mmCIF file of N, CA and C in Angstrom:
data_model
loop_
_atom_site.group_PDB
_atom_site.id
_atom_site.type_symbol
_atom_site.label_atom_id
_atom_site.label_comp_id
_atom_site.label_asym_id
_atom_site.label_seq_id
_atom_site.Cartn_x
_atom_site.Cartn_y
_atom_site.Cartn_z
ATOM 1 N N UNK A 1 37.837 -17.815 52.669
ATOM 2 C CA UNK A 1 37.404 -16.537 52.146
ATOM 3 C C UNK A 1 38.406 -15.435 52.434
ATOM 4 N N UNK A 2 39.045 -15.520 53.589
ATOM 5 C CA UNK A 2 40.009 -14.485 53.941
ATOM 6 C C UNK A 2 41.196 -14.521 52.987
ATOM 7 N N UNK A 3 41.668 -15.740 52.658
ATOM 8 C CA UNK A 3 42.798 -15.859 51.731
ATOM 9 C C UNK A 3 42.446 -15.339 50.344
ATOM 10 N N UNK A 4 41.243 -15.661 49.887
ATOM 11 C CA UNK A 4 40.815 -15.171 48.578
ATOM 12 C C UNK A 4 40.683 -13.660 48.611
ATOM 13 N N UNK A 5 40.106 -13.138 49.683
ATOM 14 C CA UNK A 5 39.972 -11.683 49.811
ATOM 15 C C UNK A 5 41.319 -10.984 49.819
ATOM 16 N N UNK A 6 42.279 -11.544 50.549
ATOM 17 C CA UNK A 6 43.617 -10.947 50.575
ATOM 18 C C UNK A 6 44.293 -11.029 49.213
ATOM 19 N N UNK A 7 44.125 -12.169 48.527
ATOM 20 C CA UNK A 7 44.725 -12.315 47.198
ATOM 21 C C UNK A 7 44.117 -11.331 46.210
ATOM 22 N N UNK A 8 42.793 -11.209 46.232
ATOM 23 C CA UNK A 8 42.121 -10.302 45.291
ATOM 24 C C UNK A 8 42.490 -8.860 45.600
ATOM 25 N N UNK A 9 42.479 -8.511 46.872
ATOM 26 C CA UNK A 9 42.808 -7.132 47.223
ATOM 27 C C UNK A 9 44.301 -6.855 47.055
ATOM 28 N N UNK A 10 45.135 -7.888 47.182
ATOM 29 C CA UNK A 10 46.565 -7.685 46.961
ATOM 30 C C UNK A 10 46.908 -7.492 45.499
ATOM 31 N N UNK A 11 46.156 -8.157 44.617
ATOM 32 C CA UNK A 11 46.421 -8.041 43.187
ATOM 33 C C UNK A 11 45.711 -6.860 42.542
ATOM 34 N N UNK A 12 44.647 -6.398 43.147
ATOM 35 C CA UNK A 12 43.875 -5.319 42.555
ATOM 36 C C UNK A 12 43.474 -4.293 43.594
ATOM 37 N N UNK A 13 42.498 -3.508 43.278
ATOM 38 C CA UNK A 13 42.007 -2.434 44.149
ATOM 39 C C UNK A 13 43.159 -1.564 44.634
ATOM 40 N N UNK A 14 43.605 -1.722 45.858
ATOM 41 C CA UNK A 14 44.672 -0.866 46.383
ATOM 42 C C UNK A 14 46.014 -1.582 46.467
ATOM 43 N N UNK A 15 46.105 -2.789 45.883
ATOM 44 C CA UNK A 15 47.342 -3.561 45.936
ATOM 45 C C UNK A 15 48.233 -3.256 44.750
ATOM 46 N N UNK A 16 48.618 -4.297 44.022
ATOM 47 C CA UNK A 16 49.528 -4.153 42.890
ATOM 48 C C UNK A 16 48.837 -3.638 41.628
ATOM 49 N N UNK A 17 47.549 -3.490 41.663
ATOM 50 C CA UNK A 17 46.767 -2.989 40.527
ATOM 51 C C UNK A 17 46.921 -3.863 39.275
ATOM 52 N N UNK A 18 47.071 -5.188 39.488
ATOM 53 C CA UNK A 18 47.153 -6.099 38.347
ATOM 54 C C UNK A 18 45.784 -6.432 37.790
ATOM 55 N N UNK A 19 44.785 -6.470 38.647
ATOM 56 C CA UNK A 19 43.413 -6.730 38.223
ATOM 57 C C UNK A 19 42.514 -5.684 38.867
ATOM 58 N N UNK A 20 41.374 -5.492 38.295
ATOM 59 C CA UNK A 20 40.391 -4.555 38.850
ATOM 60 C C UNK A 20 39.053 -5.269 39.032
ATOM 61 N N UNK A 21 38.918 -6.066 40.100
ATOM 62 C CA UNK A 21 37.663 -6.794 40.296
ATOM 63 C C UNK A 21 36.560 -5.883 40.829
ATOM 64 N N UNK A 22 35.361 -6.187 40.412
ATOM 65 C CA UNK A 22 34.217 -5.475 40.976
ATOM 66 C C UNK A 22 33.839 -6.135 42.298
ATOM 67 N N UNK A 23 32.926 -5.497 43.001
ATOM 68 C CA UNK A 23 32.491 -6.048 44.279
ATOM 69 C C UNK A 23 31.830 -7.415 44.091
ATOM 70 N N UNK A 24 31.040 -7.565 43.038
ATOM 71 C CA UNK A 24 30.392 -8.850 42.770
ATOM 72 C C UNK A 24 31.414 -9.931 42.446
ATOM 73 N N UNK A 25 32.475 -9.595 41.733
ATOM 74 C CA UNK A 25 33.501 -10.580 41.405
ATOM 75 C C UNK A 25 34.261 -11.027 42.650
ATOM 76 N N UNK A 26 34.498 -10.135 43.580
ATOM 77 C CA UNK A 26 35.176 -10.497 44.830
ATOM 78 C C UNK A 26 34.296 -11.445 45.642
ATOM 79 N N UNK A 27 33.027 -11.131 45.760
ATOM 80 C CA UNK A 27 32.109 -11.999 46.511
ATOM 81 C C UNK A 27 31.969 -13.341 45.818
ATOM 82 N N UNK A 28 31.867 -13.329 44.491
ATOM 83 C CA UNK A 28 31.753 -14.575 43.727
ATOM 84 C C UNK A 28 32.994 -15.451 43.945
ATOM 85 N N UNK A 29 34.183 -14.857 43.933
ATOM 86 C CA UNK A 29 35.417 -15.619 44.158
ATOM 87 C C UNK A 29 35.436 -16.218 45.562
ATOM 88 N N UNK A 30 34.986 -15.466 46.537
ATOM 89 C CA UNK A 30 34.954 -15.984 47.909
ATOM 90 C C UNK A 30 33.970 -17.147 48.048
ATOM 91 N N UNK A 31 32.795 -17.038 47.426
ATOM 92 C CA UNK A 31 31.811 -18.107 47.520
ATOM 93 C C UNK A 31 32.267 -19.352 46.762
ATOM 94 N N UNK A 32 32.951 -19.185 45.649
ATOM 95 C CA UNK A 32 33.497 -20.344 44.934
ATOM 96 C C UNK A 32 34.565 -21.021 45.785
ATOM 97 N N UNK A 33 35.410 -20.233 46.462
ATOM 98 C CA UNK A 33 36.431 -20.815 47.331
ATOM 99 C C UNK A 33 35.784 -21.603 48.461
ATOM 100 N N UNK A 34 34.723 -21.056 49.043
ATOM 101 C CA UNK A 34 34.007 -21.770 50.110
ATOM 102 C C UNK A 34 33.435 -23.080 49.577
ATOM 103 N N UNK A 35 32.904 -23.055 48.370
ATOM 104 C CA UNK A 35 32.316 -24.253 47.771
ATOM 105 C C UNK A 35 33.366 -25.331 47.545
ATOM 106 N N UNK A 36 34.523 -24.954 47.064
ATOM 107 C CA UNK A 36 35.558 -25.930 46.721
ATOM 108 C C UNK A 36 36.330 -26.395 47.955
ATOM 109 N N UNK A 37 36.543 -25.528 48.923
ATOM 110 C CA UNK A 37 37.424 -25.846 50.041
ATOM 111 C C UNK A 37 36.736 -26.564 51.196
ATOM 112 N N UNK A 38 35.426 -26.483 51.296
ATOM 113 C CA UNK A 38 34.750 -27.036 52.469
ATOM 114 C C UNK A 38 33.512 -27.825 52.060
ATOM 115 N N UNK A 39 33.367 -29.063 52.576
ATOM 116 C CA UNK A 39 32.147 -29.814 52.275
ATOM 117 C C UNK A 39 30.901 -29.118 52.824
ATOM 118 N N UNK A 40 31.028 -28.523 53.979
ATOM 119 C CA UNK A 40 29.884 -27.820 54.555
ATOM 120 C C UNK A 40 29.556 -26.571 53.745
ATOM 121 N N UNK A 41 30.587 -25.912 53.243
ATOM 122 C CA UNK A 41 30.358 -24.747 52.386
ATOM 123 C C UNK A 41 29.664 -25.127 51.099
ATOM 124 N N UNK A 42 30.046 -26.267 50.514
ATOM 125 C CA UNK A 42 29.387 -26.732 49.290
ATOM 126 C C UNK A 42 27.919 -27.040 49.561
ATOM 127 N N UNK A 43 27.642 -27.645 50.716
ATOM 128 C CA UNK A 43 26.250 -27.939 51.069
ATOM 129 C C UNK A 43 25.443 -26.654 51.240
ATOM 130 N N UNK A 44 26.031 -25.659 51.885
ATOM 131 C CA UNK A 44 25.328 -24.382 52.080
ATOM 132 C C UNK A 44 25.069 -23.705 50.734
ATOM 133 N N UNK A 45 26.044 -23.723 49.833
ATOM 134 C CA UNK A 45 25.847 -23.102 48.521
ATOM 135 C C UNK A 45 24.768 -23.829 47.724
ATOM 136 N N UNK A 46 24.741 -25.169 47.819
ATOM 137 C CA UNK A 46 23.696 -25.927 47.134
ATOM 138 C C UNK A 46 22.326 -25.584 47.710
ATOM 139 N N UNK A 47 22.247 -25.462 49.027
ATOM 140 C CA UNK A 47 20.971 -25.105 49.650
ATOM 141 C C UNK A 47 20.545 -23.687 49.288
ATOM 142 N N UNK A 48 21.508 -22.783 49.129
ATOM 143 C CA UNK A 48 21.159 -21.425 48.694
ATOM 144 C C UNK A 48 20.568 -21.444 47.290
ATOM 145 N N UNK A 49 21.129 -22.282 46.422
ATOM 146 C CA UNK A 49 20.590 -22.380 45.062
ATOM 147 C C UNK A 49 19.204 -23.007 45.055
ATOM 148 N N UNK A 50 19.030 -24.058 45.865
ATOM 149 C CA UNK A 50 17.724 -24.715 45.925
ATOM 150 C C UNK A 50 16.694 -23.769 46.537
ATOM 151 N N UNK A 51 17.131 -22.953 47.481
ATOM 152 C CA UNK A 51 16.222 -22.029 48.152
ATOM 153 C C UNK A 51 15.964 -20.750 47.395
ATOM 154 N N UNK A 52 16.289 -20.722 46.115
ATOM 155 C CA UNK A 52 16.025 -19.552 45.252
ATOM 156 C C UNK A 52 16.711 -18.295 45.742
ATOM 157 N N UNK A 53 17.980 -18.400 46.135
ATOM 158 C CA UNK A 53 18.733 -17.211 46.545
ATOM 159 C C UNK A 53 18.976 -16.287 45.361
ATOM 160 N N UNK A 54 18.969 -16.837 44.157
ATOM 161 C CA UNK A 54 19.233 -16.041 42.958
ATOM 162 C C UNK A 54 17.970 -15.780 42.151
ATOM 163 N N UNK A 55 16.843 -15.819 42.788
ATOM 164 C CA UNK A 55 15.578 -15.631 42.070
ATOM 165 C C UNK A 55 15.557 -14.256 41.396
ATOM 166 N N UNK A 56 15.415 -14.256 40.088
ATOM 167 C CA UNK A 56 15.355 -13.012 39.336
ATOM 168 C C UNK A 56 16.713 -12.434 38.986
ATOM 169 N N UNK A 57 17.821 -13.075 39.423
ATOM 170 C CA UNK A 57 19.149 -12.538 39.139
ATOM 171 C C UNK A 57 19.921 -13.363 38.121
ATOM 172 N N UNK A 58 19.365 -14.507 37.705
ATOM 173 C CA UNK A 58 20.090 -15.410 36.820
ATOM 174 C C UNK A 58 20.449 -14.810 35.480
ATOM 175 N N UNK A 59 19.534 -14.140 34.842
ATOM 176 C CA UNK A 59 19.770 -13.613 33.494
ATOM 177 C C UNK A 59 20.679 -12.393 33.518
ATOM 178 N N UNK A 60 20.649 -11.629 34.609
ATOM 179 C CA UNK A 60 21.442 -10.396 34.648
ATOM 180 C C UNK A 60 22.898 -10.644 35.012
ATOM 181 N N UNK A 61 23.224 -11.844 35.495
ATOM 182 C CA UNK A 61 24.603 -12.148 35.856
ATOM 183 C C UNK A 61 25.005 -11.625 37.225
ATOM 184 N N UNK A 62 24.040 -11.193 38.010
ATOM 185 C CA UNK A 62 24.347 -10.661 39.334
ATOM 186 C C UNK A 62 24.286 -11.714 40.434
ATOM 187 N N UNK A 63 23.961 -12.947 40.104
ATOM 188 C CA UNK A 63 23.924 -13.997 41.105
ATOM 189 C C UNK A 63 25.355 -14.423 41.408
ATOM 190 N N UNK A 64 25.741 -14.352 42.664
ATOM 191 C CA UNK A 64 27.120 -14.671 43.042
ATOM 192 C C UNK A 64 27.262 -16.089 43.577
ATOM 193 N N UNK A 65 26.149 -16.783 43.818
ATOM 194 C CA UNK A 65 26.198 -18.139 44.369
ATOM 195 C C UNK A 65 26.566 -19.112 43.257
ATOM 196 N N UNK A 66 27.542 -20.016 43.499
ATOM 197 C CA UNK A 66 27.912 -20.996 42.468
ATOM 198 C C UNK A 66 26.721 -21.880 42.082
ATOM 199 N N UNK A 67 26.720 -22.417 40.865
ATOM 200 C CA UNK A 67 25.610 -23.262 40.417
ATOM 201 C C UNK A 67 25.474 -24.518 41.277
ATOM 202 N N UNK A 68 24.267 -25.075 41.287
ATOM 203 C CA UNK A 68 23.988 -26.280 42.066
ATOM 204 C C UNK A 68 24.866 -27.436 41.605
ATOM 205 N N UNK A 69 25.066 -27.554 40.287
ATOM 206 C CA UNK A 69 25.880 -28.657 39.761
ATOM 207 C C UNK A 69 27.324 -28.562 40.243
ATOM 208 N N UNK A 70 27.859 -27.365 40.368
ATOM 209 C CA UNK A 70 29.230 -27.197 40.869
ATOM 210 C C UNK A 70 29.321 -27.582 42.340
ATOM 211 N N UNK A 71 28.325 -27.191 43.126
ATOM 212 C CA UNK A 71 28.318 -27.555 44.547
ATOM 213 C C UNK A 71 28.177 -29.070 44.702
ATOM 214 N N UNK A 72 27.334 -29.684 43.889
ATOM 215 C CA UNK A 72 27.158 -31.133 43.948
ATOM 216 C C UNK A 72 28.442 -31.854 43.533
ATOM 217 N N UNK A 73 29.099 -31.375 42.479
ATOM 218 C CA UNK A 73 30.363 -31.988 42.040
ATOM 219 C C UNK A 73 31.431 -31.846 43.124
ATOM 220 N N UNK A 74 31.481 -30.702 43.789
ATOM 221 C CA UNK A 74 32.451 -30.508 44.874
ATOM 222 C C UNK A 74 32.175 -31.472 46.018
ATOM 223 N N UNK A 75 30.898 -31.670 46.366
ATOM 224 C CA UNK A 75 30.569 -32.592 47.455
ATOM 225 C C UNK A 75 30.926 -34.038 47.087
ATOM 226 N N UNK A 76 30.664 -34.436 45.851
ATOM 227 C CA UNK A 76 30.985 -35.803 45.424
ATOM 228 C C UNK A 76 32.498 -36.014 45.438
ATOM 229 N N UNK A 77 33.253 -35.067 44.926
ATOM 230 C CA UNK A 77 34.701 -35.186 44.904
ATOM 231 C C UNK A 77 35.278 -35.222 46.325
ATOM 232 N N UNK A 78 34.807 -34.344 47.193
ATOM 233 C CA UNK A 78 35.305 -34.329 48.572
ATOM 234 C C UNK A 78 34.934 -35.615 49.309
ATOM 235 N N UNK A 79 33.758 -36.155 49.042
ATOM 236 C CA UNK A 79 33.358 -37.416 49.674
ATOM 237 C C UNK A 79 34.237 -38.569 49.198
ATOM 238 N N UNK A 80 34.507 -38.617 47.899
ATOM 239 C CA UNK A 80 35.358 -39.682 47.363
ATOM 240 C C UNK A 80 36.772 -39.595 47.940
ATOM 241 N N UNK A 81 37.314 -38.392 48.030
ATOM 242 C CA UNK A 81 38.650 -38.232 48.615
ATOM 243 C C UNK A 81 38.657 -38.640 50.081
ATOM 244 N N UNK A 82 37.626 -38.252 50.814
ATOM 245 C CA UNK A 82 37.552 -38.596 52.231
ATOM 246 C C UNK A 82 37.428 -40.110 52.427
ATOM 247 N N UNK A 83 36.567 -40.758 51.651
ATOM 248 C CA UNK A 83 36.409 -42.202 51.785
ATOM 249 C C UNK A 83 37.685 -42.950 51.402
ATOM 250 N N UNK A 84 38.391 -42.474 50.391
ATOM 251 C CA UNK A 84 39.661 -43.089 50.028
ATOM 252 C C UNK A 84 40.694 -42.950 51.133
ATOM 253 N N UNK A 85 40.745 -41.780 51.739
ATOM 254 C CA UNK A 85 41.680 -41.561 52.849
ATOM 255 C C UNK A 85 41.323 -42.429 54.044
ATOM 256 N N UNK A 86 40.049 -42.512 54.366
ATOM 257 C CA UNK A 86 39.612 -43.338 55.502
ATOM 258 C C UNK A 86 39.927 -44.807 55.246
ATOM 259 N N UNK A 87 39.690 -45.276 54.046
ATOM 260 C CA UNK A 87 39.973 -46.678 53.717
ATOM 261 C C UNK A 87 41.458 -46.969 53.852
ATOM 262 N N UNK A 88 42.273 -46.070 53.371
ATOM 263 C CA UNK A 88 43.724 -46.265 53.450
ATOM 264 C C UNK A 88 44.201 -46.274 54.906
ATOM 265 N N UNK A 89 43.701 -45.347 55.707
ATOM 266 C CA UNK A 89 44.110 -45.292 57.111
ATOM 267 C C UNK A 89 43.597 -46.499 57.886
ATOM 268 N N UNK A 90 42.383 -46.941 57.608
ATOM 269 C CA UNK A 90 41.840 -48.115 58.296
ATOM 270 C C UNK A 90 42.602 -49.379 57.924
ATOM 271 N N UNK A 91 43.018 -49.486 56.684
ATOM 272 C CA UNK A 91 43.763 -50.666 56.258
ATOM 273 C C UNK A 91 45.094 -50.775 56.989
ATOM 274 N N UNK A 92 45.691 -49.638 57.297
ATOM 275 C CA UNK A 92 46.964 -49.665 58.024
ATOM 276 C C UNK A 92 46.765 -49.932 59.514
ATOM 277 N N UNK A 93 45.595 -49.617 60.037
ATOM 278 C CA UNK A 93 45.376 -49.695 61.480
ATOM 279 C C UNK A 93 44.937 -51.072 61.952
ATOM 280 N N UNK A 94 44.386 -51.908 61.090
ATOM 281 C CA UNK A 94 43.864 -53.202 61.512
ATOM 282 C C UNK A 94 44.722 -54.334 60.978
ATOM 283 N N UNK A 95 44.792 -55.402 61.770
ATOM 284 C CA UNK A 95 45.511 -56.598 61.344
ATOM 285 C C UNK A 95 44.649 -57.380 60.368
ATOM 286 N N UNK A 96 45.265 -58.157 59.499
ATOM 287 C CA UNK A 96 44.469 -58.979 58.575
ATOM 288 C C UNK A 96 43.759 -60.097 59.338
ATOM 289 N N UNK A 97 42.622 -60.483 58.846
ATOM 290 C CA UNK A 97 41.838 -61.551 59.457
ATOM 291 C C UNK A 97 42.181 -62.858 58.752
ATOM 292 N N UNK A 98 42.593 -63.847 59.544
ATOM 293 C CA UNK A 98 42.920 -65.158 58.987
ATOM 294 C C UNK A 98 41.760 -66.101 59.261
ATOM 295 N N UNK A 99 41.486 -67.033 58.359
ATOM 296 C CA UNK A 99 40.371 -67.955 58.594
ATOM 297 C C UNK A 99 40.658 -68.865 59.795
ATOM 298 N N UNK A 100 39.625 -69.168 60.545
ATOM 299 C CA UNK A 100 39.734 -70.039 61.704
ATOM 300 C C UNK A 100 39.823 -71.482 61.218
ATOM 301 N N UNK A 101 40.831 -72.260 61.668
ATOM 302 C CA UNK A 101 40.942 -73.637 61.172
ATOM 303 C C UNK A 101 39.831 -74.537 61.691
ATOM 304 N N UNK A 102 39.172 -74.162 62.801
ATOM 305 C CA UNK A 102 38.112 -74.995 63.351
ATOM 306 C C UNK A 102 36.880 -74.124 63.631
ATOM 307 N N UNK A 103 36.069 -73.863 62.613
ATOM 308 C CA UNK A 103 34.888 -73.022 62.852
ATOM 309 C C UNK A 103 33.894 -73.712 63.780
ATOM 310 N N UNK A 104 32.954 -72.957 64.286
ATOM 311 C CA UNK A 104 32.011 -73.468 65.283
ATOM 312 C C UNK A 104 31.128 -74.588 64.758
ATOM 313 N N UNK A 105 30.772 -74.582 63.499
ATOM 314 C CA UNK A 105 29.851 -75.597 62.993
ATOM 315 C C UNK A 105 30.564 -76.856 62.478
ATOM 316 N N UNK A 106 31.886 -76.894 62.519
ATOM 317 C CA UNK A 106 32.605 -78.084 62.065
ATOM 318 C C UNK A 106 32.662 -79.102 63.205
ATOM 319 N N UNK A 107 32.650 -80.397 62.875
ATOM 320 C CA UNK A 107 32.743 -81.396 63.949
ATOM 321 C C UNK A 107 34.124 -81.357 64.590
ATOM 322 N N UNK A 108 34.126 -81.422 65.890
ATOM 323 C CA UNK A 108 35.402 -81.394 66.603
ATOM 324 C C UNK A 108 35.958 -82.811 66.697
ATOM 325 N N UNK A 109 37.248 -82.965 66.843
ATOM 326 C CA UNK A 109 37.831 -84.310 66.949
ATOM 327 C C UNK A 109 37.405 -84.956 68.271
ATOM 328 N N UNK A 110 37.351 -86.263 68.304
ATOM 329 C CA UNK A 110 36.920 -86.925 69.537
ATOM 330 C C UNK A 110 37.922 -86.659 70.665
ATOM 331 N N UNK A 111 37.385 -86.563 71.850
ATOM 332 C CA UNK A 111 38.226 -86.340 73.020
ATOM 333 C C UNK A 111 38.947 -87.628 73.382
ATOM 334 N N UNK A 112 40.207 -87.539 73.796
ATOM 335 C CA UNK A 112 40.915 -88.774 74.202
ATOM 336 C C UNK A 112 40.360 -89.292 75.522
ATOM 337 N N UNK A 113 40.367 -90.610 75.677
ATOM 338 C CA UNK A 113 39.897 -91.219 76.907
ATOM 339 C C UNK A 113 40.925 -91.019 78.016
ATOM 340 N N UNK A 114 40.457 -90.885 79.245
ATOM 341 C CA UNK A 114 41.420 -90.797 80.343
ATOM 342 C C UNK A 114 42.209 -92.109 80.449
ATOM 343 N N UNK A 115 43.441 -92.079 80.912
ATOM 344 C CA UNK A 115 44.249 -93.295 80.943
ATOM 345 C C UNK A 115 43.737 -94.339 81.936
ATOM 346 N N UNK A 116 42.942 -93.998 82.912
ATOM 347 C CA UNK A 116 42.494 -94.963 83.922
ATOM 348 C C UNK A 116 41.332 -95.831 83.428
ATOM 349 N N UNK A 117 40.593 -95.433 82.401
ATOM 350 C CA UNK A 117 39.452 -96.199 81.913
ATOM 351 C C UNK A 117 39.869 -97.089 80.755
ATOM 352 N N UNK A 118 39.454 -98.353 80.780
ATOM 353 C CA UNK A 118 39.771 -99.224 79.641
ATOM 354 C C UNK A 118 38.852 -98.921 78.486
ATOM 355 N N UNK A 119 39.296 -99.131 77.280
ATOM 356 C CA UNK A 119 38.411 -98.914 76.144
ATOM 357 C C UNK A 119 37.281 -99.911 76.122
ATOM 358 N N UNK A 120 36.154 -99.542 75.620
ATOM 359 C CA UNK A 120 34.999 -100.440 75.616
ATOM 360 C C UNK A 120 34.829 -101.140 74.310
#
């Protein structure tokens, strides 16, 4: 949020005056950044939508919380990226498993007789 705030204020308001965002647009940009950049932020935004944080504000356009579908898509994408990274790192960290030539349930070869006993 701090980076988005600095970027918005640097480009508009008292900065380079390239854009003129309203207060709602600045807050909306910060909440979208939180949704996209953090899995926990996406979960919080989804919970805000489920908890009717925008009750009565949907039609007027004053709701600054990202839609539930956007928060859900961000969580799915972040989860897929995380699982792919974990799989890749785990594959490098473990040795391959080779099959055991003599599993426990296979019959073992007969033991050789000691040399002092004659065969029967």
